[in-house]
Structures are given as C-alpha cells and as structure tokens.
Amino acid sequence: MEGPFIYDKYVTGKNFIGRKNDCSILSNILLSGKHVAIYDAPKTGKASLIQQTLFNMRLDRDRKQFSIGELSLLNVRDTKSFLKKFGETVIRTEASTPKEYSDIISTYLHDTHFIFDTPNYSKFDEILTLDGEIDENDIKAILNLPGALASAVGQPLYLIINEFQNISFTEDADRLLKAMENVIEENKDNKNPGCSLIICGSMLNAMSEIFEIKKYFYRQVEHLSLSQTDEKEIIEYIIKGFLSSGKVIEKESLIDICKLFRNNLWYVNHFAAICNSLSKGYITEATITEALDNLISIHSPRFAAYMNSLTTFQVNLLQAILDGHKKFSTSEAISKYGLNSSANVKRLKDALIKKEIVSFRESENPIIIDPLFEFWVRKYFFEME
C-alpha cells in the first residue's frame, strides 16, 4: 500500500504542493503555443510540475484537447538514435496501428531515408528503419514531424523531451541543435495547432551550457526556473502525512530537516518515509537521527564515487568552497588550499562544473548542487564540525 510520503515517482493532485505560480506560468506558455525549457538538479520536481500542469489543463473543459508525447535522451549517444527515438515517439503519440504508422511515414517522410519495414516492426517493434545515410533532409523532416501531425490532427501536441542535455553526447550535437532552431524559426508564425516542446534536463550545468552560454534557442524557448517550495507548506504537508499514520513529529525538527535538504521535497519525502517505517507513534530525536543515517547509507556509495572521480586539486577546491571562499585565485587561497596557480583554478572550476558537483550560475558564487552530498562531504569526507 502506498504510504503518505511519495518519492519514487512524480506526484500530482493532493501530493503536489507549492509551485502553483509555476504551474500557471507553464500553462500560459503552452496555451500560447510557445516552447519551454525547465532544468535543475535531479529530483527537484520538474516532472511533477509538468504533469500537474497538464493535469490542471485537462480539467479545464473550456480548453481544447491536446496530445502528449514523452521521450528521454538518457540512452542517446548518436544522431541516428536521437532521430529514431524522436520520430517514433511522435508517431506513437498520434497513431496506434502498423497501418497508421506506415501511412504517416509514407506521407510525411516519403523523401527521407526513413521507412516502415514490416519485418523489423514485427520482430523489434521498430517503427522507423533507416535505409541509407542520414542527411539534412532526414533531420529536418523528423524535427518537423510533431508540428505537421499536430496540424493534421487539429489539436496541439506537447512533446516532453527529458534529459535533453544528452544531445551533446551525439557526434552532431551542434548540427542537431541548429536544425531544431531552424525548424522552430520556420514554424513560429504557423496559425494551425502545432507542437510545443517541453525541454527538460537534470544536469544543471550542461543545460546551462546549451541555453545560457552557447545561447541556443535564444528568444525561441522560454526558460522556466523552478521556484522553491515554501517551508511552511512542506512542514504542514509532512505533519499531515504523519498524522494520517497516527504519528506525531515536532515542527522544530522539520524546520531543521528542511534546512538540511534546502526544501528539496524528494529528499524530505524519502527521509519522512524512513521515519514513518521506524516509528510507531511519536517521532523522537533518536528516530530522526537513525532515519538520516539510513538515508545517508543509501547514497554514500554514489557520493564516494563522486569524490573518487576528483583529482587532489579538485578536492582541494571543493574544500575551499565548503569553507565559504568565493575568490579562489588570490595568493592566499592558492597557498592555503594548494591550488597551484590562478590558471589552474579556472581548470578546476570547469572540472567541478562539468562533473555537475558545483554550480557558479548565481553571481559566480559557488553552490554545491546536491544538498545531501554537501552534508555528507562536510561530515564524512572532510570531517568538519
């Protein structure tokens, strides 16, 4: 039976708290036919925000019906895989039989190297088979497919692309990104129902590289930053969850937990679920400590792997960040932490950014992305007080 604290999947309805304004903003973006990018650290509520927004839009009877497609680029490492996954997701969104698949491909992809091969479909459930080398026309046709099918069906298509930053792993990343820009530009004045892309990524720095540093999709895709869920709302939700199980926890304890996890609801819910399983009534300080130890034990191998991937210089810079330093190129900081030189500091910062451990996005002030990792590395690696 599902407990009161959900952390293993996205949530909607009564389990979705906070971010009502974010839902309204996202809804307005989609209803206006625009594209949106949502990126933040893993498990910060991106999927829940999107699903809750779409849930709200479905409940509004005054609004037109729409289709939803969703794909993940998690396992995409080349252009062929990207195009096939993108195209097949779109086709499956608007069709459901081999005959319909074949008709869509013969209509919209007839002058490309993509075909519907019946034996491949029967054996591998493969809708798109590549018959030849990929060319610019293939890329353009696949990227135009969502808008073309949405117009044909007569209702908007909202296409969710998860782990979008992995497009950078393909051999033709810039080529694909530029092609996407061109398709968006060519269809910006289309009055027919079209496709709105919901571009998501859980590698904060990699997504920032695409959208903020390289400035792909400039003025084409709106960036929706996740607002922080109010601490009071989190505490009320957790207290209510414990009460539903006949248990009680002190408000002051939850304030400390919210501070530790920086109001990250995934961590808070996971922690609360462990507390719930360890107690029968009142949640004591001993239970809270044990639950935190359990949570840390789950993630310790991952955190140890982070640290094992760092060089000694990178570890030294991380310690300087934890000590509260912001200017690492001063002679004092270089000497104290053994950073070698100011040129080396730049390389070290770039390495921690690429490894998605630290972000320097806000006024160049360093932020350790994962709040539990920050606690672990302070207490267990550097053994700070």
mmCIF file of C-alpha atoms in Angstrom:
data_model
loop_
_atom_site.group_PDB
_atom_site.id
_atom_site.type_symbol
_atom_site.label_atom_id
_atom_site.label_comp_id
_atom_site.label_asym_id
_atom_site.label_seq_id
_atom_site.Cartn_x
_atom_site.Cartn_y
_atom_site.Cartn_z
ATOM 1 C CA MET A 1 0.000 0.000 0.000
ATOM 2 C CA GLU A 2 1.281 3.442 -0.909
ATOM 3 C CA GLY A 3 2.408 5.457 2.091
ATOM 4 C CA PRO A 4 1.841 9.161 2.730
ATOM 5 C CA PHE A 5 5.309 10.158 1.512
ATOM 6 C CA ILE A 6 5.944 9.557 -2.188
ATOM 7 C CA TYR A 7 9.467 9.846 -3.561
ATOM 8 C CA ASP A 8 9.702 7.067 -6.176
ATOM 9 C CA LYS A 9 7.682 8.817 -8.899
ATOM 10 C CA TYR A 10 6.274 12.174 -9.870
ATOM 11 C CA VAL A 11 3.230 13.391 -7.963
ATOM 12 C CA THR A 12 0.015 15.225 -8.831
ATOM 13 C CA GLY A 13 -3.163 16.216 -7.053
ATOM 14 C CA LYS A 14 -3.110 16.283 -3.251
ATOM 15 C CA ASN A 15 0.520 15.160 -3.156
ATOM 16 C CA PHE A 16 1.667 18.103 -5.266
ATOM 17 C CA ILE A 17 2.420 21.077 -3.051
ATOM 18 C CA GLY A 18 3.720 24.540 -3.815
ATOM 19 C CA ARG A 19 4.679 25.935 -7.209
ATOM 20 C CA LYS A 20 1.126 26.950 -8.118
ATOM 21 C CA ASN A 21 2.525 30.034 -9.834
ATOM 22 C CA ASP A 22 4.976 27.862 -11.771
ATOM 23 C CA CYS A 23 2.025 25.773 -12.982
ATOM 24 C CA SER A 24 0.213 28.902 -14.169
ATOM 25 C CA ILE A 25 3.282 30.177 -15.991
ATOM 26 C CA LEU A 26 3.875 26.823 -17.698
ATOM 27 C CA SER A 27 0.200 26.554 -18.663
ATOM 28 C CA ASN A 28 0.244 30.029 -20.224
ATOM 29 C CA ILE A 29 3.399 29.198 -22.192
ATOM 30 C CA LEU A 30 1.857 26.025 -23.600
ATOM 31 C CA LEU A 31 -1.501 27.604 -24.373
ATOM 32 C CA SER A 32 0.260 30.343 -26.337
ATOM 33 C CA GLY A 33 1.953 27.673 -28.477
ATOM 34 C CA LYS A 34 5.454 28.505 -27.260
ATOM 35 C CA HIS A 35 8.327 26.237 -26.253
ATOM 36 C CA VAL A 36 9.772 25.983 -22.747
ATOM 37 C CA ALA A 37 12.962 24.731 -21.091
ATOM 38 C CA ILE A 38 12.928 23.501 -17.486
ATOM 39 C CA TYR A 39 16.232 22.452 -15.995
ATOM 40 C CA ASP A 40 17.533 21.964 -12.499
ATOM 41 C CA ALA A 41 19.332 19.365 -10.401
ATOM 42 C CA PRO A 42 17.968 15.770 -10.344
ATOM 43 C CA LYS A 43 14.877 15.158 -8.215
ATOM 44 C CA THR A 44 13.860 18.788 -7.844
ATOM 45 C CA GLY A 45 10.271 18.342 -9.067
ATOM 46 C CA LYS A 46 10.464 19.023 -12.801
ATOM 47 C CA ALA A 47 8.315 16.031 -13.807
ATOM 48 C CA SER A 48 5.765 16.737 -11.066
ATOM 49 C CA LEU A 49 5.425 20.363 -12.197
ATOM 50 C CA ILE A 50 4.864 19.336 -15.810
ATOM 51 C CA GLN A 51 2.380 16.564 -15.001
ATOM 52 C CA GLN A 52 0.444 18.718 -12.527
ATOM 53 C CA THR A 53 0.195 21.495 -15.122
ATOM 54 C CA LEU A 54 -1.078 19.096 -17.782
ATOM 55 C CA PHE A 55 -3.451 17.591 -15.209
ATOM 56 C CA ASN A 56 -4.879 21.056 -14.494
ATOM 57 C CA MET A 57 -5.211 21.772 -18.208
ATOM 58 C CA ARG A 58 -7.133 18.529 -18.779
ATOM 59 C CA LEU A 59 -9.630 19.502 -16.088
ATOM 60 C CA ASP A 60 -10.443 22.798 -17.811
ATOM 61 C CA ARG A 61 -13.356 21.922 -20.075
ATOM 62 C CA ASP A 62 -13.183 25.291 -21.835
ATOM 63 C CA ARG A 63 -9.793 24.445 -23.284
ATOM 64 C CA LYS A 64 -9.190 22.363 -26.386
ATOM 65 C CA GLN A 65 -7.996 18.798 -26.190
ATOM 66 C CA PHE A 66 -4.316 18.125 -26.693
ATOM 67 C CA SER A 67 -1.924 15.239 -27.181
ATOM 68 C CA ILE A 68 1.121 14.466 -25.047
ATOM 69 C CA GLY A 69 4.280 12.717 -26.147
ATOM 70 C CA GLU A 70 7.293 11.980 -23.972
ATOM 71 C CA LEU A 71 10.784 10.681 -24.648
ATOM 72 C CA SER A 72 14.066 10.524 -22.795
ATOM 73 C CA LEU A 73 17.518 11.053 -24.273
ATOM 74 C CA LEU A 74 19.112 9.172 -21.365
ATOM 75 C CA ASN A 75 20.481 6.411 -23.611
ATOM 76 C CA VAL A 76 21.017 8.515 -26.735
ATOM 77 C CA ARG A 77 24.619 8.772 -27.907
ATOM 78 C CA ASP A 78 24.367 9.311 -31.665
ATOM 79 C CA THR A 79 22.306 11.192 -34.229
ATOM 80 C CA LYS A 80 20.568 8.084 -35.562
ATOM 81 C CA SER A 81 19.321 7.102 -32.084
ATOM 82 C CA PHE A 82 18.065 10.623 -31.433
ATOM 83 C CA LEU A 83 16.142 10.894 -34.693
ATOM 84 C CA LYS A 84 14.623 7.411 -34.394
ATOM 85 C CA LYS A 85 13.527 7.936 -30.793
ATOM 86 C CA PHE A 86 12.194 11.419 -31.523
ATOM 87 C CA GLY A 87 10.291 10.305 -34.609
ATOM 88 C CA GLU A 88 8.894 7.076 -33.161
ATOM 89 C CA THR A 89 7.660 8.874 -30.036
ATOM 90 C CA VAL A 90 5.786 11.421 -32.129
ATOM 91 C CA ILE A 91 4.271 8.768 -34.399
ATOM 92 C CA ARG A 92 3.130 6.616 -31.468
ATOM 93 C CA THR A 93 1.535 9.694 -29.906
ATOM 94 C CA GLU A 94 -0.771 10.194 -32.884
ATOM 95 C CA ALA A 95 -1.164 6.607 -34.176
ATOM 96 C CA SER A 96 -1.512 3.097 -32.785
ATOM 97 C CA THR A 97 -1.558 0.516 -35.605
ATOM 98 C CA PRO A 98 1.028 -0.633 -38.171
ATOM 99 C CA LYS A 99 -1.195 0.675 -40.957
ATOM 100 C CA GLU A 100 -1.348 4.114 -39.359
ATOM 101 C CA TYR A 101 2.407 4.091 -38.760
ATOM 102 C CA SER A 102 3.067 3.194 -42.384
ATOM 103 C CA ASP A 103 0.675 5.864 -43.670
ATOM 104 C CA ILE A 104 2.327 8.591 -41.566
ATOM 105 C CA ILE A 105 5.794 7.628 -42.759
ATOM 106 C CA SER A 106 4.756 7.441 -46.431
ATOM 107 C CA THR A 107 3.012 10.816 -46.146
ATOM 108 C CA TYR A 108 5.437 12.888 -44.081
ATOM 109 C CA LEU A 109 8.769 11.069 -44.515
ATOM 110 C CA HIS A 110 8.434 9.859 -48.096
ATOM 111 C CA ASP A 111 11.502 11.744 -49.352
ATOM 112 C CA THR A 112 13.777 10.651 -46.495
ATOM 113 C CA HIS A 113 15.859 7.583 -45.712
ATOM 114 C CA PHE A 114 13.347 6.505 -43.038
ATOM 115 C CA ILE A 115 10.946 3.733 -43.995
ATOM 116 C CA PHE A 116 8.408 1.473 -42.310
ATOM 117 C CA ASP A 117 9.819 -2.038 -42.552
ATOM 118 C CA THR A 118 7.190 -4.650 -41.640
ATOM 119 C CA PRO A 119 9.656 -7.435 -40.661
ATOM 120 C CA ASN A 120 11.591 -5.026 -38.416
ATOM 121 C CA TYR A 121 8.370 -3.868 -36.812
ATOM 122 C CA SER A 122 7.166 -7.442 -36.236
ATOM 123 C CA LYS A 123 10.482 -8.570 -34.781
ATOM 124 C CA PHE A 124 11.761 -5.494 -32.927
ATOM 125 C CA ASP A 125 8.689 -3.215 -32.631
ATOM 126 C CA GLU A 126 10.674 -0.720 -34.699
ATOM 127 C CA ILE A 127 8.557 1.870 -36.477
ATOM 128 C CA LEU A 128 11.347 3.733 -38.228
ATOM 129 C CA THR A 129 14.052 1.894 -40.129
ATOM 130 C CA LEU A 130 16.936 3.847 -41.609
ATOM 131 C CA ASP A 131 17.620 2.882 -45.230
ATOM 132 C CA GLY A 132 20.769 4.843 -46.071
ATOM 133 C CA GLU A 133 22.943 7.598 -44.578
ATOM 134 C CA ILE A 134 21.347 10.422 -42.621
ATOM 135 C CA ASP A 135 21.270 13.748 -44.452
ATOM 136 C CA GLU A 136 19.970 17.250 -43.706
ATOM 137 C CA ASN A 137 16.586 16.449 -45.222
ATOM 138 C CA ASP A 138 16.158 13.475 -42.874
ATOM 139 C CA ILE A 139 16.889 15.643 -39.835
ATOM 140 C CA LYS A 140 14.558 18.420 -40.932
ATOM 141 C CA ALA A 141 11.707 16.025 -41.770
ATOM 142 C CA ILE A 142 11.881 14.260 -38.394
ATOM 143 C CA LEU A 143 12.028 17.549 -36.475
ATOM 144 C CA ASN A 144 9.071 18.903 -38.489
ATOM 145 C CA LEU A 145 7.006 15.781 -37.809
ATOM 146 C CA PRO A 146 5.434 16.875 -34.457
ATOM 147 C CA GLY A 147 4.095 20.133 -35.873
ATOM 148 C CA ALA A 148 2.898 18.500 -39.083
ATOM 149 C CA LEU A 149 0.965 15.760 -37.260
ATOM 150 C CA ALA A 150 -0.491 18.195 -34.728
ATOM 151 C CA SER A 151 -1.806 20.349 -37.576
ATOM 152 C CA ALA A 152 -3.232 17.307 -39.338
ATOM 153 C CA VAL A 153 -4.981 16.047 -36.200
ATOM 154 C CA GLY A 154 -6.203 19.540 -35.371
ATOM 155 C CA GLN A 155 -5.045 19.717 -31.765
ATOM 156 C CA PRO A 156 -1.830 20.823 -30.057
ATOM 157 C CA LEU A 157 0.891 18.342 -29.234
ATOM 158 C CA TYR A 158 3.016 18.851 -26.134
ATOM 159 C CA LEU A 159 6.250 16.922 -26.552
ATOM 160 C CA ILE A 160 8.282 16.385 -23.375
ATOM 161 C CA ILE A 161 11.976 15.730 -24.015
ATOM 162 C CA ASN A 162 13.709 14.514 -20.858
ATOM 163 C CA GLU A 163 17.479 14.527 -20.255
ATOM 164 C CA PHE A 164 17.837 16.897 -23.180
ATOM 165 C CA GLN A 165 21.456 17.716 -22.279
ATOM 166 C CA ASN A 166 22.449 14.270 -23.581
ATOM 167 C CA ILE A 167 22.043 15.556 -27.113
ATOM 168 C CA SER A 168 25.545 16.938 -26.514
ATOM 169 C CA PHE A 169 26.864 13.355 -26.493
ATOM 170 C CA THR A 170 25.940 12.840 -30.146
ATOM 171 C CA GLU A 171 28.531 13.264 -32.870
ATOM 172 C CA ASP A 172 26.453 16.019 -34.498
ATOM 173 C CA ALA A 173 25.177 17.915 -31.448
ATOM 174 C CA ASP A 174 25.626 21.398 -32.908
ATOM 175 C CA ARG A 175 24.123 20.249 -36.196
ATOM 176 C CA LEU A 176 21.025 18.892 -34.420
ATOM 177 C CA LEU A 177 20.616 21.924 -32.178
ATOM 178 C CA LYS A 178 20.923 24.295 -35.118
ATOM 179 C CA ALA A 179 18.413 22.238 -37.096
ATOM 180 C CA MET A 180 15.962 22.429 -34.186
ATOM 181 C CA GLU A 181 16.417 26.189 -34.096
ATOM 182 C CA ASN A 182 15.713 26.418 -37.832
ATOM 183 C CA VAL A 183 12.535 24.329 -37.552
ATOM 184 C CA ILE A 184 11.259 26.460 -34.671
ATOM 185 C CA GLU A 185 12.005 29.640 -36.627
ATOM 186 C CA GLU A 186 10.279 28.385 -39.782
ATOM 187 C CA ASN A 187 7.127 27.441 -37.855
ATOM 188 C CA LYS A 188 6.883 30.406 -35.483
ATOM 189 C CA ASP A 189 4.043 32.054 -37.441
ATOM 190 C CA ASN A 190 2.059 28.857 -38.003
ATOM 191 C CA LYS A 191 -1.576 29.541 -37.092
ATOM 192 C CA ASN A 192 -2.583 25.868 -37.081
ATOM 193 C CA PRO A 193 -2.365 23.751 -33.912
ATOM 194 C CA GLY A 194 1.285 22.853 -33.616
ATOM 195 C CA CYS A 195 3.775 21.288 -31.263
ATOM 196 C CA SER A 196 5.177 22.895 -28.124
ATOM 197 C CA LEU A 197 8.429 21.406 -26.869
ATOM 198 C CA ILE A 198 8.863 20.950 -23.122
ATOM 199 C CA ILE A 199 12.628 20.576 -22.874
ATOM 200 C CA CYS A 200 13.859 19.134 -19.568
ATOM 201 C CA GLY A 201 17.282 18.367 -18.181
ATOM 202 C CA SER A 202 18.652 17.186 -14.847
ATOM 203 C CA MET A 203 22.263 18.159 -15.497
ATOM 204 C CA LEU A 204 22.063 21.784 -14.441
ATOM 205 C CA ASN A 205 25.418 22.922 -15.785
ATOM 206 C CA ALA A 206 25.139 21.033 -19.072
ATOM 207 C CA MET A 207 21.734 22.572 -19.759
ATOM 208 C CA SER A 208 23.067 25.993 -18.789
ATOM 209 C CA GLU A 209 25.885 25.466 -21.295
ATOM 210 C CA ILE A 210 23.344 24.905 -24.087
ATOM 211 C CA PHE A 211 20.860 27.638 -23.233
ATOM 212 C CA GLU A 212 22.824 30.321 -21.379
ATOM 213 C CA ILE A 213 26.422 30.093 -22.530
ATOM 214 C CA LYS A 214 26.096 28.909 -26.142
ATOM 215 C CA LYS A 215 22.660 30.593 -26.279
ATOM 216 C CA TYR A 216 20.914 28.032 -28.425
ATOM 217 C CA PHE A 217 17.185 28.742 -28.856
ATOM 218 C CA TYR A 218 17.713 32.391 -27.887
ATOM 219 C CA ARG A 219 14.286 34.067 -27.802
ATOM 220 C CA GLN A 220 12.773 30.865 -29.188
ATOM 221 C CA VAL A 221 12.392 28.853 -25.978
ATOM 222 C CA GLU A 222 11.324 30.330 -22.654
ATOM 223 C CA HIS A 223 13.266 29.263 -19.576
ATOM 224 C CA LEU A 224 11.063 28.454 -16.581
ATOM 225 C CA SER A 225 13.091 28.455 -13.356
ATOM 226 C CA LEU A 226 11.694 26.297 -10.564
ATOM 227 C CA SER A 227 10.610 28.312 -7.547
ATOM 228 C CA GLN A 228 11.447 26.997 -4.106
ATOM 229 C CA THR A 229 8.539 25.394 -2.270
ATOM 230 C CA ASP A 230 7.625 27.327 0.861
ATOM 231 C CA GLU A 231 8.998 25.758 4.044
ATOM 232 C CA LYS A 232 5.711 26.220 5.916
ATOM 233 C CA GLU A 233 3.806 24.371 3.210
ATOM 234 C CA ILE A 234 6.316 21.489 3.321
ATOM 235 C CA ILE A 235 6.077 21.234 7.108
ATOM 236 C CA GLU A 236 2.261 21.238 7.041
ATOM 237 C CA TYR A 237 2.306 18.508 4.387
ATOM 238 C CA ILE A 238 4.730 16.293 6.338
ATOM 239 C CA ILE A 239 2.885 16.755 9.646
ATOM 240 C CA LYS A 240 -0.395 15.841 7.955
ATOM 241 C CA GLY A 241 1.241 12.783 6.412
ATOM 242 C CA PHE A 242 2.435 11.542 9.801
ATOM 243 C CA LEU A 243 -0.969 12.227 11.357
ATOM 244 C CA SER A 244 -2.604 10.056 8.697
ATOM 245 C CA SER A 245 -0.407 7.225 10.014
ATOM 246 C CA GLY A 246 -1.225 8.031 13.638
ATOM 247 C CA LYS A 247 2.177 9.576 14.293
ATOM 248 C CA VAL A 248 3.476 12.912 15.532
ATOM 249 C CA ILE A 249 6.648 14.875 14.819
ATOM 250 C CA GLU A 250 7.831 18.160 16.286
ATOM 251 C CA LYS A 251 7.648 21.169 13.977
ATOM 252 C CA GLU A 252 11.127 22.295 15.085
ATOM 253 C CA SER A 253 12.620 19.018 13.875
ATOM 254 C CA LEU A 254 11.087 19.505 10.444
ATOM 255 C CA ILE A 255 12.483 23.038 10.245
ATOM 256 C CA ASP A 256 15.971 21.584 10.669
ATOM 257 C CA ILE A 257 15.267 18.875 8.087
ATOM 258 C CA CYS A 258 14.004 21.410 5.524
ATOM 259 C CA LYS A 259 17.122 23.478 6.108
ATOM 260 C CA LEU A 260 19.401 20.454 5.679
ATOM 261 C CA PHE A 261 17.726 19.425 2.405
ATOM 262 C CA ARG A 262 17.189 23.016 1.195
ATOM 263 C CA ASN A 263 13.462 22.275 0.852
ATOM 264 C CA ASN A 264 14.141 19.511 -1.662
ATOM 265 C CA LEU A 265 10.864 17.577 -1.489
ATOM 266 C CA TRP A 266 12.359 14.358 -2.854
ATOM 267 C CA TYR A 267 14.837 14.151 -0.001
ATOM 268 C CA VAL A 268 12.271 15.354 2.549
ATOM 269 C CA ASN A 269 9.738 12.732 1.441
ATOM 270 C CA HIS A 270 12.337 9.963 1.391
ATOM 271 C CA PHE A 271 13.517 10.944 4.872
ATOM 272 C CA ALA A 272 9.928 11.123 6.169
ATOM 273 C CA ALA A 273 9.128 7.706 4.677
ATOM 274 C CA ILE A 274 12.087 6.201 6.553
ATOM 275 C CA CYS A 275 10.983 7.882 9.801
ATOM 276 C CA ASN A 276 7.488 6.541 9.225
ATOM 277 C CA SER A 277 8.798 2.992 8.868
ATOM 278 C CA LEU A 278 10.966 3.229 12.006
ATOM 279 C CA SER A 279 8.363 4.582 14.414
ATOM 280 C CA LYS A 280 5.048 3.577 15.925
ATOM 281 C CA GLY A 281 3.934 6.861 17.419
ATOM 282 C CA TYR A 282 5.972 9.880 18.416
ATOM 283 C CA ILE A 283 8.933 10.628 16.141
ATOM 284 C CA THR A 284 11.820 11.031 18.575
ATOM 285 C CA GLU A 285 15.206 12.645 18.002
ATOM 286 C CA ALA A 286 16.722 9.163 18.048
ATOM 287 C CA THR A 287 14.378 8.126 15.229
ATOM 288 C CA ILE A 288 15.274 11.234 13.246
ATOM 289 C CA THR A 289 18.994 10.513 13.650
ATOM 290 C CA GLU A 290 18.532 6.887 12.637
ATOM 291 C CA ALA A 291 16.468 7.876 9.602
ATOM 292 C CA LEU A 292 19.119 10.348 8.489
ATOM 293 C CA ASP A 293 21.818 7.690 8.927
ATOM 294 C CA ASN A 294 19.744 5.290 6.819
ATOM 295 C CA LEU A 295 19.256 7.877 4.100
ATOM 296 C CA ILE A 296 22.968 8.677 4.030
ATOM 297 C CA SER A 297 23.861 4.974 3.859
ATOM 298 C CA ILE A 298 21.714 4.662 0.720
ATOM 299 C CA HIS A 299 23.520 7.500 -1.033
ATOM 300 C CA SER A 300 27.043 7.068 0.388
ATOM 301 C CA PRO A 301 28.287 4.827 -2.478
ATOM 302 C CA ARG A 302 27.172 7.460 -5.001
ATOM 303 C CA PHE A 303 28.822 10.248 -3.027
ATOM 304 C CA ALA A 304 32.026 8.248 -2.576
ATOM 305 C CA ALA A 305 32.102 7.698 -6.339
ATOM 306 C CA TYR A 306 31.851 11.469 -6.829
ATOM 307 C CA MET A 307 34.877 12.038 -4.623
ATOM 308 C CA ASN A 308 36.860 9.177 -6.156
ATOM 309 C CA SER A 309 36.399 10.805 -9.558
ATOM 310 C CA LEU A 310 38.108 14.012 -8.403
ATOM 311 C CA THR A 311 41.804 14.827 -8.539
ATOM 312 C CA THR A 312 43.566 16.090 -5.414
ATOM 313 C CA PHE A 313 43.459 19.651 -6.774
ATOM 314 C CA GLN A 314 39.694 19.352 -7.386
ATOM 315 C CA VAL A 315 39.175 18.023 -3.855
ATOM 316 C CA ASN A 316 41.136 20.991 -2.513
ATOM 317 C CA LEU A 317 38.939 23.449 -4.418
ATOM 318 C CA LEU A 318 35.827 21.707 -3.091
ATOM 319 C CA GLN A 319 37.140 22.141 0.445
ATOM 320 C CA ALA A 320 37.731 25.831 -0.216
ATOM 321 C CA ILE A 321 34.123 26.140 -1.374
ATOM 322 C CA LEU A 322 32.867 24.418 1.781
ATOM 323 C CA ASP A 323 34.959 26.798 3.852
ATOM 324 C CA GLY A 324 33.000 29.669 2.338
ATOM 325 C CA HIS A 325 35.584 31.082 -0.052
ATOM 326 C CA LYS A 326 34.420 32.827 -3.207
ATOM 327 C CA LYS A 327 37.678 34.198 -4.615
ATOM 328 C CA PHE A 328 39.940 31.252 -5.297
ATOM 329 C CA SER A 329 42.591 32.949 -7.415
ATOM 330 C CA THR A 330 44.034 35.051 -4.603
ATOM 331 C CA SER A 331 47.533 34.164 -3.490
ATOM 332 C CA GLU A 332 46.178 33.394 -0.021
ATOM 333 C CA ALA A 333 43.611 30.856 -1.277
ATOM 334 C CA ILE A 334 46.048 29.271 -3.747
ATOM 335 C CA SER A 335 48.619 28.821 -0.981
ATOM 336 C CA LYS A 336 46.216 27.637 1.721
ATOM 337 C CA TYR A 337 44.470 25.012 -0.420
ATOM 338 C CA GLY A 338 47.325 24.028 -2.713
ATOM 339 C CA LEU A 339 45.563 25.139 -5.889
ATOM 340 C CA ASN A 340 48.859 25.624 -7.741
ATOM 341 C CA SER A 341 48.026 28.748 -9.811
ATOM 342 C CA SER A 342 45.199 31.058 -10.898
ATOM 343 C CA ALA A 343 45.194 29.371 -14.323
ATOM 344 C CA ASN A 344 44.774 26.015 -12.598
ATOM 345 C CA VAL A 345 41.877 27.408 -10.541
ATOM 346 C CA LYS A 346 39.972 28.091 -13.779
ATOM 347 C CA ARG A 347 40.548 24.500 -14.921
ATOM 348 C CA LEU A 348 39.449 23.162 -11.516
ATOM 349 C CA LYS A 349 36.241 25.199 -11.554
ATOM 350 C CA ASP A 350 35.457 23.959 -15.064
ATOM 351 C CA ALA A 351 36.034 20.353 -13.934
ATOM 352 C CA LEU A 352 33.644 20.618 -10.960
ATOM 353 C CA ILE A 353 31.072 22.253 -13.222
ATOM 354 C CA LYS A 354 31.382 19.507 -15.841
ATOM 355 C CA LYS A 355 31.026 16.824 -13.158
ATOM 356 C CA GLU A 356 27.773 18.540 -12.028
ATOM 357 C CA ILE A 357 29.053 18.893 -8.449
ATOM 358 C CA VAL A 358 29.172 22.679 -8.194
ATOM 359 C CA SER A 359 27.274 25.468 -9.933
ATOM 360 C CA PHE A 360 28.551 29.010 -10.332
ATOM 361 C CA ARG A 361 25.403 30.315 -12.012
ATOM 362 C CA GLU A 362 24.262 32.829 -9.392
ATOM 363 C CA SER A 363 26.614 35.839 -9.270
ATOM 364 C CA GLU A 364 29.572 33.492 -9.611
ATOM 365 C CA ASN A 365 29.011 32.321 -6.033
ATOM 366 C CA PRO A 366 29.651 28.563 -5.835
ATOM 367 C CA ILE A 367 26.762 26.322 -4.838
ATOM 368 C CA ILE A 368 27.105 22.585 -4.225
ATOM 369 C CA ILE A 369 24.210 21.251 -6.269
ATOM 370 C CA ASP A 370 23.133 18.265 -4.132
ATOM 371 C CA PRO A 371 22.227 19.277 -0.544
ATOM 372 C CA LEU A 372 22.694 15.807 0.951
ATOM 373 C CA PHE A 373 26.048 15.448 -0.799
ATOM 374 C CA GLU A 374 27.108 18.755 0.747
ATOM 375 C CA PHE A 375 26.169 17.434 4.216
ATOM 376 C CA TRP A 376 27.928 14.112 3.569
ATOM 377 C CA VAL A 377 31.119 15.597 2.189
ATOM 378 C CA ARG A 378 31.340 18.022 5.124
ATOM 379 C CA LYS A 379 30.750 15.434 7.817
ATOM 380 C CA TYR A 380 32.171 12.207 6.463
ATOM 381 C CA PHE A 381 34.820 13.180 3.915
ATOM 382 C CA PHE A 382 36.366 16.355 5.306
ATOM 383 C CA GLU A 383 35.188 15.532 8.851
ATOM 384 C CA MET A 384 34.208 19.121 9.558
ATOM 385 C CA GLU A 385 32.287 20.043 12.695
#
